Short mmCIF file of C-alpha atoms (C1' of nucleotides) in Angstrom, two decimals:
data_model
loop_
_atom_site.label_atom_id
_atom_site.label_comp_id
_atom_site.label_asym_id
_atom_site.label_seq_id
_atom_site.Cartn_x
_atom_site.Cartn_y
_atom_site.Cartn_z
CA MET A 614 10.06 -9.87 -13.60
CA PRO A 615 7.67 -11.67 -11.41
CA LEU A 616 4.23 -11.44 -11.73
CA SER A 617 3.50 -9.68 -8.40
CA GLY A 618 1.07 -10.14 -6.28
CA SER A 619 0.09 -6.75 -6.87
CA SER A 620 -0.73 -6.40 -10.24
CA CYS A 621 -3.94 -8.46 -9.70
CA MET A 622 -6.28 -7.43 -7.08
CA LEU A 623 -7.53 -10.89 -6.78
CA ASP A 624 -5.39 -13.78 -5.77
CA ILE A 625 -4.42 -15.10 -9.16
CA GLN A 626 -4.38 -18.41 -7.44
CA LEU A 627 -7.52 -19.15 -7.21
CA LEU A 628 -7.94 -17.93 -11.25
CA ARG A 629 -5.56 -20.89 -11.55
CA THR A 630 -7.32 -23.17 -9.53
CA GLN A 631 -10.85 -22.27 -9.11
CA PRO A 632 -11.89 -20.28 -11.93
CA ASP A 633 -15.66 -21.36 -11.56
CA LEU A 634 -16.01 -20.19 -8.54
CA VAL A 635 -14.24 -16.80 -9.48
CA SER A 636 -16.61 -16.52 -12.84
CA GLU A 637 -19.54 -17.43 -10.51
CA ARG A 638 -18.42 -14.60 -7.75
CA LEU A 639 -18.48 -12.22 -10.50
CA ALA A 640 -20.77 -12.93 -12.52
CA ALA A 641 -23.17 -11.91 -9.24
CA ARG A 642 -22.11 -8.28 -9.66
CA GLY A 643 -22.09 -8.58 -12.83
CA PHE A 644 -18.90 -9.39 -14.44
CA GLN A 645 -17.67 -11.47 -17.15
CA TRP A 646 -14.00 -11.77 -17.66
CA ASP A 647 -12.52 -13.57 -20.20
CA ARG A 648 -11.40 -17.50 -19.10
CA THR A 649 -10.41 -18.45 -22.92
CA GLU A 650 -7.50 -15.07 -23.05
CA PHE A 651 -6.47 -15.38 -19.27
CA GLN A 652 -6.44 -19.37 -19.65
CA ALA A 653 -4.19 -19.09 -23.00
CA LEU A 654 -1.98 -16.37 -21.53
CA GLU A 655 -1.39 -18.43 -18.54
CA GLU A 656 -0.46 -21.54 -20.26
CA GLU A 657 2.35 -19.67 -22.20
CA ARG A 658 3.45 -18.10 -19.36
CA LYS A 659 4.02 -21.21 -17.78
CA THR A 660 6.56 -22.44 -20.66
CA VAL A 661 8.27 -19.60 -21.75
CA GLN A 662 9.08 -18.49 -17.98
CA THR A 663 10.00 -22.09 -17.21
CA ARG A 664 11.98 -22.19 -20.39
CA THR A 665 13.99 -18.48 -19.26
CA GLN A 666 14.63 -19.44 -16.27
CA GLU A 667 16.18 -22.67 -17.21
CA LEU A 668 18.53 -20.43 -19.51
CA GLN A 669 18.88 -18.20 -17.00
CA ALA A 670 20.59 -20.70 -14.11
CA LYS A 671 22.44 -21.89 -17.09
CA ARG A 672 23.94 -18.41 -17.71
CA ASN A 673 24.47 -17.81 -14.19
CA ALA A 674 26.20 -20.35 -13.68
CA SER A 675 28.38 -20.67 -16.94
CA SER A 676 29.53 -16.87 -15.92
CA LYS A 677 30.37 -18.18 -12.44
CA ALA A 678 33.28 -20.56 -14.29
CA ILE A 679 34.14 -17.61 -16.75
CA GLY A 680 34.64 -16.02 -13.02
CA ALA A 681 36.70 -18.74 -11.63
CA ALA A 682 38.72 -19.38 -14.68
CA LYS A 683 39.87 -16.46 -15.15
CA GLY A 684 41.05 -16.31 -11.27
CA ARG A 685 42.67 -18.63 -12.06
CA GLY A 686 44.49 -17.33 -15.29
CA GLU A 687 42.82 -20.67 -17.85
CA ASP A 688 41.60 -19.13 -21.18
CA THR A 689 37.88 -18.70 -21.14
CA THR A 690 36.97 -18.72 -25.10
CA ASP A 691 35.04 -21.44 -25.16
CA LEU A 692 32.69 -20.33 -21.63
CA MET A 693 31.88 -17.37 -23.15
CA ALA A 694 30.89 -19.06 -26.70
CA GLU A 695 28.49 -21.17 -25.03
CA VAL A 696 26.70 -18.48 -23.13
CA ASN A 697 26.57 -16.55 -26.23
CA GLN A 698 24.82 -19.44 -28.12
CA ILE A 699 22.03 -18.69 -25.37
CA ALA A 700 22.13 -15.30 -25.95
CA ALA A 701 19.50 -14.77 -28.40
CA GLU A 702 17.08 -17.41 -26.80
CA LEU A 703 17.50 -15.98 -23.29
CA ALA A 704 16.74 -12.35 -24.16
CA ALA A 705 13.52 -12.92 -26.44
CA GLY A 706 12.70 -15.48 -23.23
CA GLU A 707 13.01 -12.54 -20.87
CA ALA A 708 11.17 -10.13 -22.98
CA ARG A 709 7.95 -12.49 -23.64
CA VAL A 710 7.88 -13.08 -20.15
CA ALA A 711 7.66 -9.74 -19.54
CA GLU A 712 4.93 -8.75 -22.38
CA LEU A 713 2.92 -11.56 -20.86
CA GLN A 714 2.90 -10.54 -17.66
CA ASP A 715 1.72 -7.11 -18.73
CA GLN A 716 -0.76 -8.72 -20.73
CA LEU A 717 -1.95 -10.54 -17.64
CA GLU A 718 -1.72 -7.32 -15.59
CA ALA A 719 -3.68 -5.52 -17.57
CA LEU A 720 -6.64 -8.11 -17.98
CA LEU A 721 -6.69 -8.31 -14.18
CA LEU A 722 -6.23 -5.05 -12.97
CA ASN A 723 -9.53 -3.88 -13.51
CA PHE A 724 -11.18 -6.81 -11.85
CA PRO A 725 -13.70 -5.98 -9.39
CA ASN A 726 -13.81 -7.57 -5.72
CA LEU A 727 -15.60 -11.07 -5.39
CA PRO A 728 -18.66 -10.11 -3.44
CA HIS A 729 -18.98 -12.03 0.11
CA ALA A 730 -21.84 -14.52 0.32
CA SER A 731 -23.50 -12.24 2.56
CA VAL A 732 -24.20 -10.06 0.51
CA PRO A 733 -28.05 -9.62 -1.43
CA ALA A 734 -27.75 -10.14 -5.12
CA GLY A 735 -28.90 -7.96 -7.12
CA SER A 736 -28.56 -5.60 -10.45
CA SER A 737 -28.93 -2.24 -8.92
CA ASP A 738 -29.61 0.01 -5.99
CA LYS A 739 -33.21 -1.03 -6.03
CA ASP A 740 -31.89 -4.26 -4.93
CA ASN A 741 -30.12 -3.04 -2.05
CA VAL A 742 -31.71 -4.27 1.45
CA GLU A 743 -32.45 -1.84 4.48
CA VAL A 744 -31.08 -3.98 7.76
CA ARG A 745 -32.37 -1.37 10.01
CA ARG A 746 -33.94 2.07 10.58
CA TRP A 747 -33.54 4.71 13.31
CA GLY A 748 -35.00 7.58 14.17
CA THR A 749 -38.37 9.06 13.46
CA PRO A 750 -38.68 11.52 10.58
CA ARG A 751 -39.97 15.19 12.53
CA VAL A 752 -43.46 15.79 11.31
CA PHE A 753 -43.16 19.55 9.97
CA ASP A 754 -46.74 22.13 10.53
CA PHE A 755 -45.31 24.04 8.02
CA SER A 756 -44.08 23.68 4.18
CA VAL A 757 -40.89 22.70 4.77
CA LYS A 758 -37.62 24.41 2.71
CA ASP A 759 -34.67 22.28 0.99
CA HIS A 760 -31.65 23.04 2.54
CA THR A 761 -30.74 25.67 -0.42
CA GLU A 762 -33.59 27.41 0.83
CA VAL A 763 -32.75 27.34 4.55
CA GLY A 764 -29.09 28.21 4.11
CA GLU A 765 -29.94 31.12 1.61
CA ALA A 766 -32.96 32.91 3.75
CA LEU A 767 -30.11 32.54 6.39
CA GLY A 768 -28.08 34.53 3.93
CA GLN A 769 -25.00 32.12 4.94
CA LEU A 770 -24.94 29.89 2.43
CA ASP A 771 -24.09 31.15 -1.06
CA PHE A 772 -23.66 28.99 -4.72
CA ALA A 773 -24.00 32.71 -6.35
CA ALA A 774 -20.35 33.51 -5.25
CA ALA A 775 -19.29 30.24 -5.13
CA VAL A 776 -20.26 30.48 -8.83
CA LYS A 777 -18.35 33.50 -9.32
CA ILE A 778 -15.05 32.20 -7.64
CA SER A 779 -14.85 29.12 -9.03
CA GLY A 780 -17.93 27.48 -10.84
CA ALA A 781 -20.50 25.22 -10.41
CA ARG A 782 -20.92 22.64 -7.45
CA PHE A 783 -18.96 24.62 -5.02
CA SER A 784 -20.56 26.33 -2.15
CA VAL A 785 -19.76 29.65 -0.04
CA LEU A 786 -21.09 29.01 3.58
CA LYS A 787 -20.60 32.25 6.29
CA GLY A 788 -21.39 32.97 9.40
CA GLY A 789 -23.30 30.43 12.06
CA LEU A 790 -23.24 27.60 9.11
CA ALA A 791 -19.57 27.93 8.35
CA ARG A 792 -19.07 26.98 12.22
CA LEU A 793 -21.96 24.96 11.99
CA HIS A 794 -20.06 23.12 9.21
CA ARG A 795 -16.43 23.15 11.80
CA ALA A 796 -18.18 21.84 14.32
CA LEU A 797 -19.74 19.01 12.72
CA GLY A 798 -16.03 18.03 11.44
CA GLN A 799 -14.70 18.74 15.08
CA PHE A 800 -17.15 16.62 17.18
CA MET A 801 -17.25 13.89 14.51
CA LEU A 802 -13.52 13.58 15.53
CA ASP A 803 -13.73 13.95 19.19
CA VAL A 804 -16.48 10.94 19.37
CA HIS A 805 -14.05 8.43 17.47
CA THR A 806 -10.90 9.14 18.61
CA THR A 807 -12.35 9.49 22.63
CA GLU A 808 -14.96 6.73 22.21
CA HIS A 809 -14.32 4.34 19.11
CA GLY A 810 -10.41 4.05 19.99
CA TYR A 811 -9.25 5.81 16.18
CA THR A 812 -6.00 7.48 15.75
CA GLU A 813 -6.34 11.37 14.31
CA ALA A 814 -4.50 11.71 11.56
CA TYR A 815 -3.35 14.71 9.28
CA VAL A 816 -2.51 13.57 5.76
CA PRO A 817 -2.00 15.29 2.39
CA TYR A 818 -4.32 16.44 0.17
CA MET A 819 -2.08 15.38 -3.42
CA VAL A 820 -1.44 12.15 -3.34
CA ASN A 821 0.91 10.36 -6.44
CA ALA A 822 -0.70 7.53 -8.85
CA ASP A 823 0.81 4.53 -7.05
CA SER A 824 -1.27 5.26 -3.96
CA MET A 825 -4.55 6.17 -5.78
CA ARG A 826 -3.29 2.49 -7.34
CA GLY A 827 -3.19 0.98 -4.35
CA THR A 828 -6.49 1.89 -3.17
CA GLY A 829 -8.17 0.97 -6.54
CA GLN A 830 -8.69 4.42 -7.47
CA LEU A 831 -6.70 3.65 -10.66
CA PRO A 832 -6.52 2.56 -12.87
CA LYS A 833 -10.09 2.11 -13.66
CA PHE A 834 -11.42 5.59 -12.45
CA GLU A 835 -8.93 8.11 -13.44
CA GLU A 836 -11.84 10.14 -14.59
CA ASP A 837 -13.16 11.19 -11.45
CA LEU A 838 -10.10 12.39 -10.21
CA PHE A 839 -8.80 16.05 -10.47
CA GLY A 840 -5.05 15.53 -11.22
CA ILE A 841 -2.77 18.01 -11.12
CA PRO A 842 0.47 17.94 -13.68
CA ARG A 843 4.29 18.46 -11.96
CA GLY A 844 6.45 18.60 -15.35
CA ASP A 845 7.95 15.82 -15.71
CA GLN A 846 7.35 14.15 -12.62
CA GLY A 847 4.11 12.69 -13.05
CA LYS A 848 1.22 14.35 -11.45
CA PHE A 849 -0.33 14.50 -7.90
CA TYR A 850 -4.20 13.95 -7.53
CA LEU A 851 -6.25 15.59 -5.62
CA VAL A 852 -8.20 12.82 -2.45
CA PRO A 853 -11.79 11.99 -2.95
CA THR A 854 -11.43 10.57 0.32
CA ALA A 855 -9.21 10.30 3.12
CA GLU A 856 -9.47 6.76 2.34
CA VAL A 857 -6.70 7.23 0.04
CA PRO A 858 -3.86 8.96 2.03
CA LEU A 859 -5.23 6.61 5.17
CA THR A 860 -5.07 3.34 3.65
CA ASN A 861 -1.58 3.68 1.96
CA LEU A 862 -0.12 4.15 5.31
CA VAL A 863 0.15 0.69 5.53
CA ARG A 864 1.43 0.12 2.08
CA GLY A 865 4.34 -1.96 1.75
CA GLU A 866 3.96 -2.67 5.06
CA ILE A 867 4.84 -5.77 7.04
CA LEU A 868 3.02 -5.39 9.84
CA GLU A 869 3.62 -7.46 13.35
CA ALA A 870 0.15 -8.88 14.62
CA SER A 871 -0.15 -7.20 17.92
CA ALA A 872 -0.40 -4.14 15.96
CA LEU A 873 -3.91 -4.81 14.78
CA PRO A 874 -6.19 -3.42 14.59
CA LEU A 875 -5.36 -0.39 13.20
CA ARG A 876 -7.80 2.44 13.61
CA MET A 877 -7.54 5.74 11.90
CA THR A 878 -9.21 8.50 11.29
CA ALA A 879 -8.64 12.13 9.57
CA HIS A 880 -10.81 14.97 8.49
CA THR A 881 -10.12 16.49 5.20
CA PRO A 882 -11.64 17.64 2.33
CA CYS A 883 -12.54 15.50 -1.01
CA PHE A 884 -12.34 16.33 -4.16
CA ARG A 885 -14.47 14.82 -7.35
CA SER A 886 -14.80 15.28 -10.70
CA GLU A 887 -17.67 13.69 -10.69
CA ALA A 888 -17.98 13.22 -14.20
CA GLY A 889 -20.81 11.62 -15.68
CA SER A 890 -23.39 12.99 -13.31
CA TYR A 891 -24.37 15.51 -15.30
CA GLY A 892 -28.13 16.64 -14.40
CA ARG A 893 -28.04 14.82 -10.95
CA ASP A 894 -27.97 16.35 -7.85
CA VAL A 895 -27.29 20.11 -9.70
CA LYS A 896 -28.96 22.19 -7.42
CA GLY A 897 -27.29 22.47 -3.59
CA MET A 898 -24.56 20.82 -1.54
CA ILE A 899 -25.67 17.12 -2.34
CA ARG A 900 -23.14 16.33 -4.39
CA GLN A 901 -19.88 19.06 -5.27
CA HIS A 902 -16.70 18.79 -6.46
CA GLN A 903 -15.15 19.66 -2.66
CA PHE A 904 -16.49 18.63 0.29
CA ASP A 905 -15.63 17.46 3.44
CA LYS A 906 -15.19 14.22 5.27
CA VAL A 907 -14.69 12.88 8.54
CA GLU A 908 -13.16 8.90 7.25
CA LEU A 909 -12.86 6.05 9.24
CA VAL A 910 -9.82 3.20 8.23
CA GLN A 911 -9.32 0.27 9.86
CA ILE A 912 -6.68 -2.45 9.23
CA VAL A 913 -7.56 -5.94 10.30
CA HIS A 914 -6.55 -9.66 11.01
CA PRO A 915 -8.75 -11.18 7.89
CA GLU A 916 -10.54 -13.44 10.82
CA GLN A 917 -11.49 -9.93 12.28
CA SER A 918 -12.71 -7.96 9.04
CA TYR A 919 -16.60 -8.93 9.34
CA ALA A 920 -16.99 -8.46 12.93
CA ALA A 921 -15.01 -4.99 12.04
CA LEU A 922 -17.50 -3.93 9.51
CA GLU A 923 -20.41 -4.15 12.06
CA ALA A 924 -18.88 -2.17 14.53
CA LEU A 925 -16.99 0.22 12.42
CA THR A 926 -20.69 1.29 10.26
CA GLY A 927 -21.71 1.41 14.00
CA HIS A 928 -19.45 4.03 14.47
CA ALA A 929 -20.61 6.14 11.69
CA GLU A 930 -23.88 5.24 12.97
CA THR A 931 -23.22 7.00 16.36
CA ILE A 932 -22.83 10.59 14.71
CA LEU A 933 -26.53 10.67 13.26
CA GLN A 934 -27.67 9.11 16.30
CA ARG A 935 -26.02 11.77 18.80
CA LEU A 936 -27.32 14.28 16.18
CA GLU A 937 -30.46 12.89 16.30
CA LEU A 938 -31.07 12.40 12.45
CA PRO A 939 -33.30 10.10 11.03
CA TYR A 940 -31.31 7.22 8.85
CA ARG A 941 -31.60 3.64 7.88
CA VAL A 942 -29.18 0.90 6.67
CA MET A 943 -29.05 -0.47 3.62
CA ALA A 944 -26.60 -3.64 2.73
CA LEU A 945 -25.68 -3.07 -1.16
CA CYS A 946 -26.74 -5.80 -3.46
CA THR A 947 -23.89 -7.07 -5.73
CA GLY A 948 -25.11 -4.77 -8.72
CA ASP A 949 -24.64 -1.67 -6.33
CA LEU A 950 -21.13 -2.53 -5.15
CA GLY A 951 -18.20 -0.53 -5.50
CA ASN A 952 -15.53 -1.82 -7.40
CA GLY A 953 -13.11 -2.83 -4.74
CA ALA A 954 -15.80 -3.63 -1.70
CA ALA A 955 -16.46 -7.48 -0.46
CA LYS A 956 -19.29 -5.91 1.59
CA THR A 957 -20.71 -2.55 2.00
CA TYR A 958 -23.51 -0.85 4.18
CA ASP A 959 -24.89 2.55 3.07
CA LEU A 960 -25.88 4.79 5.81
CA GLU A 961 -28.33 7.03 4.52
CA VAL A 962 -29.71 10.18 5.97
CA TRP A 963 -33.87 11.48 6.15
CA VAL A 964 -33.78 14.34 3.61
CA PRO A 965 -37.04 15.65 4.70
CA ALA A 966 -37.35 18.27 1.48
CA GLN A 967 -36.44 15.26 -0.98
CA ASP A 968 -39.28 12.99 1.17
CA THR A 969 -35.93 10.13 1.20
CA TYR A 970 -33.17 9.19 2.55
CA ARG A 971 -29.85 10.00 1.14
CA GLU A 972 -26.66 8.57 1.01
CA ILE A 973 -24.31 10.03 3.68
CA SER A 974 -21.78 7.37 4.92
CA SER A 975 -20.78 4.51 2.76
CA CYS A 976 -18.53 1.33 5.09
CA SER A 977 -16.97 -1.04 3.55
CA ASN A 978 -15.03 -4.30 3.80
CA PHE A 979 -12.32 -4.90 0.90
CA GLU A 980 -10.90 -7.61 2.33
CA ALA A 981 -7.72 -8.13 0.85
CA TYR A 982 -8.66 -6.91 -2.36
CA GLN A 983 -6.93 -3.40 -1.18
CA ALA A 984 -3.99 -4.95 0.74
CA ARG A 985 -2.94 -6.74 -2.30
CA ARG A 986 -2.36 -3.99 -4.01
CA LEU A 987 -0.83 -2.39 -1.21
CA GLN A 988 1.25 -4.80 -0.05
CA ALA A 989 -0.50 -4.29 3.31
CA ARG A 990 0.40 -7.19 5.54
CA PHE A 991 1.01 -8.62 8.88
CA ARG A 992 3.20 -11.51 9.80
CA ASN A 993 0.97 -14.21 10.55
CA ASP A 994 1.20 -17.55 13.49
CA LYS A 995 3.37 -18.69 11.51
CA GLY A 996 5.90 -16.32 11.49
CA ARG A 997 4.71 -15.62 7.57
CA PRO A 998 4.04 -12.64 5.47
CA GLU A 999 0.44 -12.20 5.14
CA LEU A 1000 -2.40 -9.62 3.56
CA VAL A 1001 -4.53 -7.64 6.00
CA HIS A 1002 -8.18 -6.64 5.76
CA THR A 1003 -8.46 -3.26 4.82
CA LEU A 1004 -11.81 -1.29 5.68
CA ASN A 1005 -13.33 2.44 5.49
CA GLY A 1006 -16.48 4.50 5.76
CA SER A 1007 -17.29 7.84 5.89
CA GLY A 1008 -17.54 8.74 9.84
CA VAL A 1009 -19.67 10.55 8.60
CA ALA A 1010 -19.68 13.21 5.22
CA VAL A 1011 -19.89 16.65 6.29
CA GLY A 1012 -21.26 18.58 3.68
CA ARG A 1013 -24.19 15.99 3.54
CA ALA A 1014 -24.79 16.12 7.25
CA LEU A 1015 -24.84 20.05 7.38
CA VAL A 1016 -27.47 19.55 4.38
CA ALA A 1017 -29.81 16.98 6.90
CA ILE A 1018 -29.38 19.33 9.34
CA LEU A 1019 -30.79 22.23 7.40
CA GLU A 1020 -33.55 20.19 6.34
CA ASN A 1021 -34.32 18.59 9.50
CA TYR A 1022 -33.25 21.66 11.91
CA GLN A 1023 -35.69 23.91 10.19
CA GLN A 1024 -38.03 26.44 12.09
CA ALA A 1025 -41.25 28.07 11.01
CA ASP A 1026 -39.57 31.86 11.17
CA GLY A 1027 -36.86 30.15 9.04
CA SER A 1028 -34.00 29.58 11.27
CA LEU A 1029 -32.28 26.73 12.59
CA MET A 1030 -31.86 24.76 15.63
CA VAL A 1031 -28.36 24.11 16.69
CA PRO A 1032 -28.39 20.16 17.02
CA LYS A 1033 -27.55 19.34 21.17
CA VAL A 1034 -24.62 18.52 20.32
CA LEU A 1035 -23.40 20.53 18.67
CA GLN A 1036 -23.90 23.35 21.07
CA PRO A 1037 -20.98 23.38 22.92
CA TYR A 1038 -18.81 23.43 19.94
CA LEU A 1039 -20.51 27.08 19.40
CA GLY A 1040 -20.26 28.49 22.47
CA GLY A 1041 -23.99 27.70 23.53
CA LEU A 1042 -25.83 29.32 20.37
CA GLN A 1043 -29.22 26.90 20.16
CA VAL A 1044 -30.06 28.69 17.15
CA ILE A 1045 -28.78 30.20 14.06
CA THR A 1046 -30.86 32.96 12.76
CA ARG A 1047 -30.75 35.34 9.97
CA LEU A 1048 -27.14 37.01 9.54
"C1'" G B 532 16.34 27.89 -7.41
"C1'" G B 533 21.97 26.93 -6.69
"C1'" A B 534 25.78 23.80 -4.81
"C1'" G B 535 27.69 19.33 -2.32
"C1'" A B 536 26.93 14.77 -0.16
"C1'" G B 537 24.42 10.04 -0.15
"C1'" C B 538 20.28 5.67 -0.59
"C1'" U B 539 22.49 -1.70 0.73
"C1'" G B 540 18.16 -7.13 4.57
"C1'" G B 541 14.10 -4.78 11.19
"C1'" C B 542 18.30 -1.62 12.77
"C1'" C B 543 23.94 0.03 12.50
"C1'" G B 544 27.20 -1.09 8.74
"C1'" A B 545 31.34 -3.51 5.08
"C1'" G B 546 31.07 -4.05 0.20
"C1'" U B 547 34.07 -0.30 -6.75
"C1'" G B 548 32.98 -5.90 -12.12
"C1'" G B 549 33.17 -12.28 -10.87
"C1'" U B 550 32.72 -17.79 -5.92
"C1'" C B 551 28.11 -11.74 -3.11
"C1'" G B 552 21.36 -12.60 -1.51
"C1'" A B 553 25.19 -9.49 0.47
"C1'" A B 554 30.71 -9.97 5.92
"C1'" G B 555 30.26 -7.89 10.40
"C1'" G B 556 27.72 -5.88 14.49
"C1'" C B 557 22.68 -5.23 16.48
"C1'" A B 558 17.95 -7.06 17.44
"C1'" C B 559 14.91 -11.29 17.30
"C1'" U B 560 13.80 -16.70 17.78
"C1'" C B 561 15.64 -22.11 19.00
"C1'" C B 562 19.38 -25.23 21.44
"C1'" C B 563 23.55 -25.49 24.82
"C1'" C B 564 26.22 -23.63 29.40
"C1'" U B 565 26.43 -21.43 33.85
"C1'" G B 566 22.50 -20.43 38.81
"C1'" C B 567 22.23 -15.25 39.83
"C1'" U B 568 19.72 -10.90 36.51
"C1'" A B 569 24.40 -10.49 33.51
"C1'" A B 570 27.74 -13.56 30.58
"C1'" G B 571 29.47 -17.84 26.79
"C1'" G B 572 28.77 -20.82 22.71
"C1'" G B 573 25.92 -23.76 18.60
"C1'" A B 574 22.41 -22.86 14.92
"C1'" G B 575 18.37 -19.98 12.76
"C1'" C B 576 16.47 -15.16 11.13
"C1'" A B 577 14.61 -10.98 3.36
"C1'" U B 578 10.63 -10.87 0.32
"C1'" A B 579 8.17 -12.08 -4.33
"C1'" G B 580 7.30 -15.48 -8.17
"C1'" G B 581 7.93 -20.10 -10.93
"C1'" A B 582 8.71 -25.28 -10.92
"C1'" C B 583 7.50 -30.11 -7.81
"C1'" C B 584 2.81 -31.30 -4.83
"C1'" A B 585 -4.02 -33.11 -3.99
"C1'" A B 586 -2.45 -29.56 -0.85
"C1'" A B 587 1.12 -28.02 3.11
"C1'" A B 588 6.38 -28.90 4.11
"C1'" A B 589 10.92 -29.52 1.95
"C1'" U B 590 13.34 -28.95 -2.06
"C1'" U B 591 14.95 -26.46 -6.43
"C1'" C B 592 15.04 -22.12 -9.49
"C1'" U B 593 14.62 -17.08 -11.19
"C1'" A B 594 13.98 -11.66 -9.44
"C1'" U B 595 14.91 -8.44 -5.89
"C1'" C B 596 21.55 -4.15 -2.72
"C1'" G B 597 15.64 3.65 -3.98
"C1'" A B 598 12.92 3.09 -8.89
"C1'" G B 599 13.76 2.63 -14.24
"C1'" G B 600 16.46 2.22 -18.13
"C1'" G B 601 22.19 1.04 -20.32
"C1'" U B 602 26.99 -1.33 -20.95
"C1'" U B 603 28.75 -6.92 -20.24
"C1'" C B 604 29.25 -13.49 -20.86
"C1'" G B 605 28.51 -11.56 -15.62
"C1'" A B 606 26.61 -5.27 -12.03
"C1'" A B 607 25.07 -3.39 -5.25
"C1'" U B 608 29.74 -2.16 -7.90
"C1'" C B 609 30.48 1.23 -14.27
"C1'" C B 610 26.69 4.66 -17.83
"C1'" C B 611 22.21 7.35 -18.12
"C1'" U B 612 16.93 9.45 -16.74
"C1'" C B 613 14.11 9.64 -12.49
"C1'" G B 614 12.81 10.09 -7.25
"C1'" C B 615 14.02 10.76 -2.79
"C1'" U B 616 17.20 12.01 2.26
"C1'" C B 617 20.60 15.15 4.16
"C1'" U B 618 24.39 19.54 4.55
"C1'" C B 619 25.28 24.60 2.99
"C1'" C B 620 23.10 29.29 0.44
"C1'" G B 621 19.13 31.68 -0.93
"C1'" C B 622 13.54 32.03 -0.31
"C1'" C B 623 8.78 31.31 2.16
"C1'" A B 624 3.87 30.43 6.50
#
RNA sequence: GGAGAGCUGGCCGAGUGGUCGAAGGCACUCCCCUGCUAAGGGAGCAUAGGACCAAAAAUUCUAUCGAGGGUUCGAAUCCCUCGCUCUCCGCCA
């Protein structure tokens, strides 16, 4: 079997022809690759594959000759003997090629994407660069409560009940807050579909392993996912983000250039095991096993992807602006970039009780990283299939938006103001009071 | 859950061991003819990987007929496992 492009997240031609460039860009995000091993594998692959293909050609020709001879009623003993002579070497060669390709694949599958040239250099989130800031944090004339206190005081946010039903990192919303939570998702979808040109989609919340591989969650991040065994049929995975089902819509497709860009959005629950986050955000709704999110996905022409990233980030910002929530836009540095991202902007919303900004959206351009795994292509000017670029971003995380509202819209008497844009979704309700 | 039938190129569809990467048709592209809105003729038209090349094109080799494995000198065709689709029955939001 040939080494398909999908087995590698980077263009293998690039690794062959410009290893120095690849090393340099990977080093920028703190990733070292084993060039010696790669080159050794490549060298052997080349000789063995070439030889094996020669043998295959020979076998095919002989087999054809046997067929023709039999058709004429001639004796084929000599021809058969000829083929049998190369049989052993051929079988060994085919096995070795498969083995080498598996090894190459294993080596390459965990490569992160190459960061775009415009990504600031750095090693951790401390080196992220603030791009812009919107809104002014409200000045409170009373001592601010954090979102858990506000919600619990309203009698509409119940962590104890969630622990009883499920366990830690879940929450139960009731009454006005549950309705506000629902309103947030509706509002976001409405804005994106009517103003930003996204097509709303309803998608599965459980997906197969191929889909998780396609967008890059597998094989490297299995421990972050919830898997559901299904007998001998492998397993389902609960989606950690609607990015997975939405982006996988184009897996294996060759799109007409005129179909681009594709803009899709979906409101789904997201499930994350949060392995390795022990002790972080243990209290409250910031980090949950289950949360809602409205996701934005774009499938675009490669030349358009950076313009699309700016636009998509703007679409997410619109939500925070309409909700009148102060935020800032951060350009992630090379060291803080997600595995598949070439460039990412995080939106961080103001959280008064923590006196800081917290991530509420992450907007990324994956360039061809996901497209290569997905084999998602379009027909270019020359009529040739070419990989698309994929982008996605939260537009925005519903749970964290609720956190931000609980804190930014709290009042001294313990009630909660309803953001103006959401009031129509709550039948005109302006204030949520104790249940 | 039970019984049965299927899965072939963008689409339809032929093909039950050999010269089949795949007839024929539709769609599409180019050319010719025709001048009246439709028809005729010709050619082309899958994807991926390798070799060659500075690169591209061309050429050439290999792989791919739901997926994976097996039998065979040779598999779309035979065998096994799995997935999916359809029909009937049962169940059900």
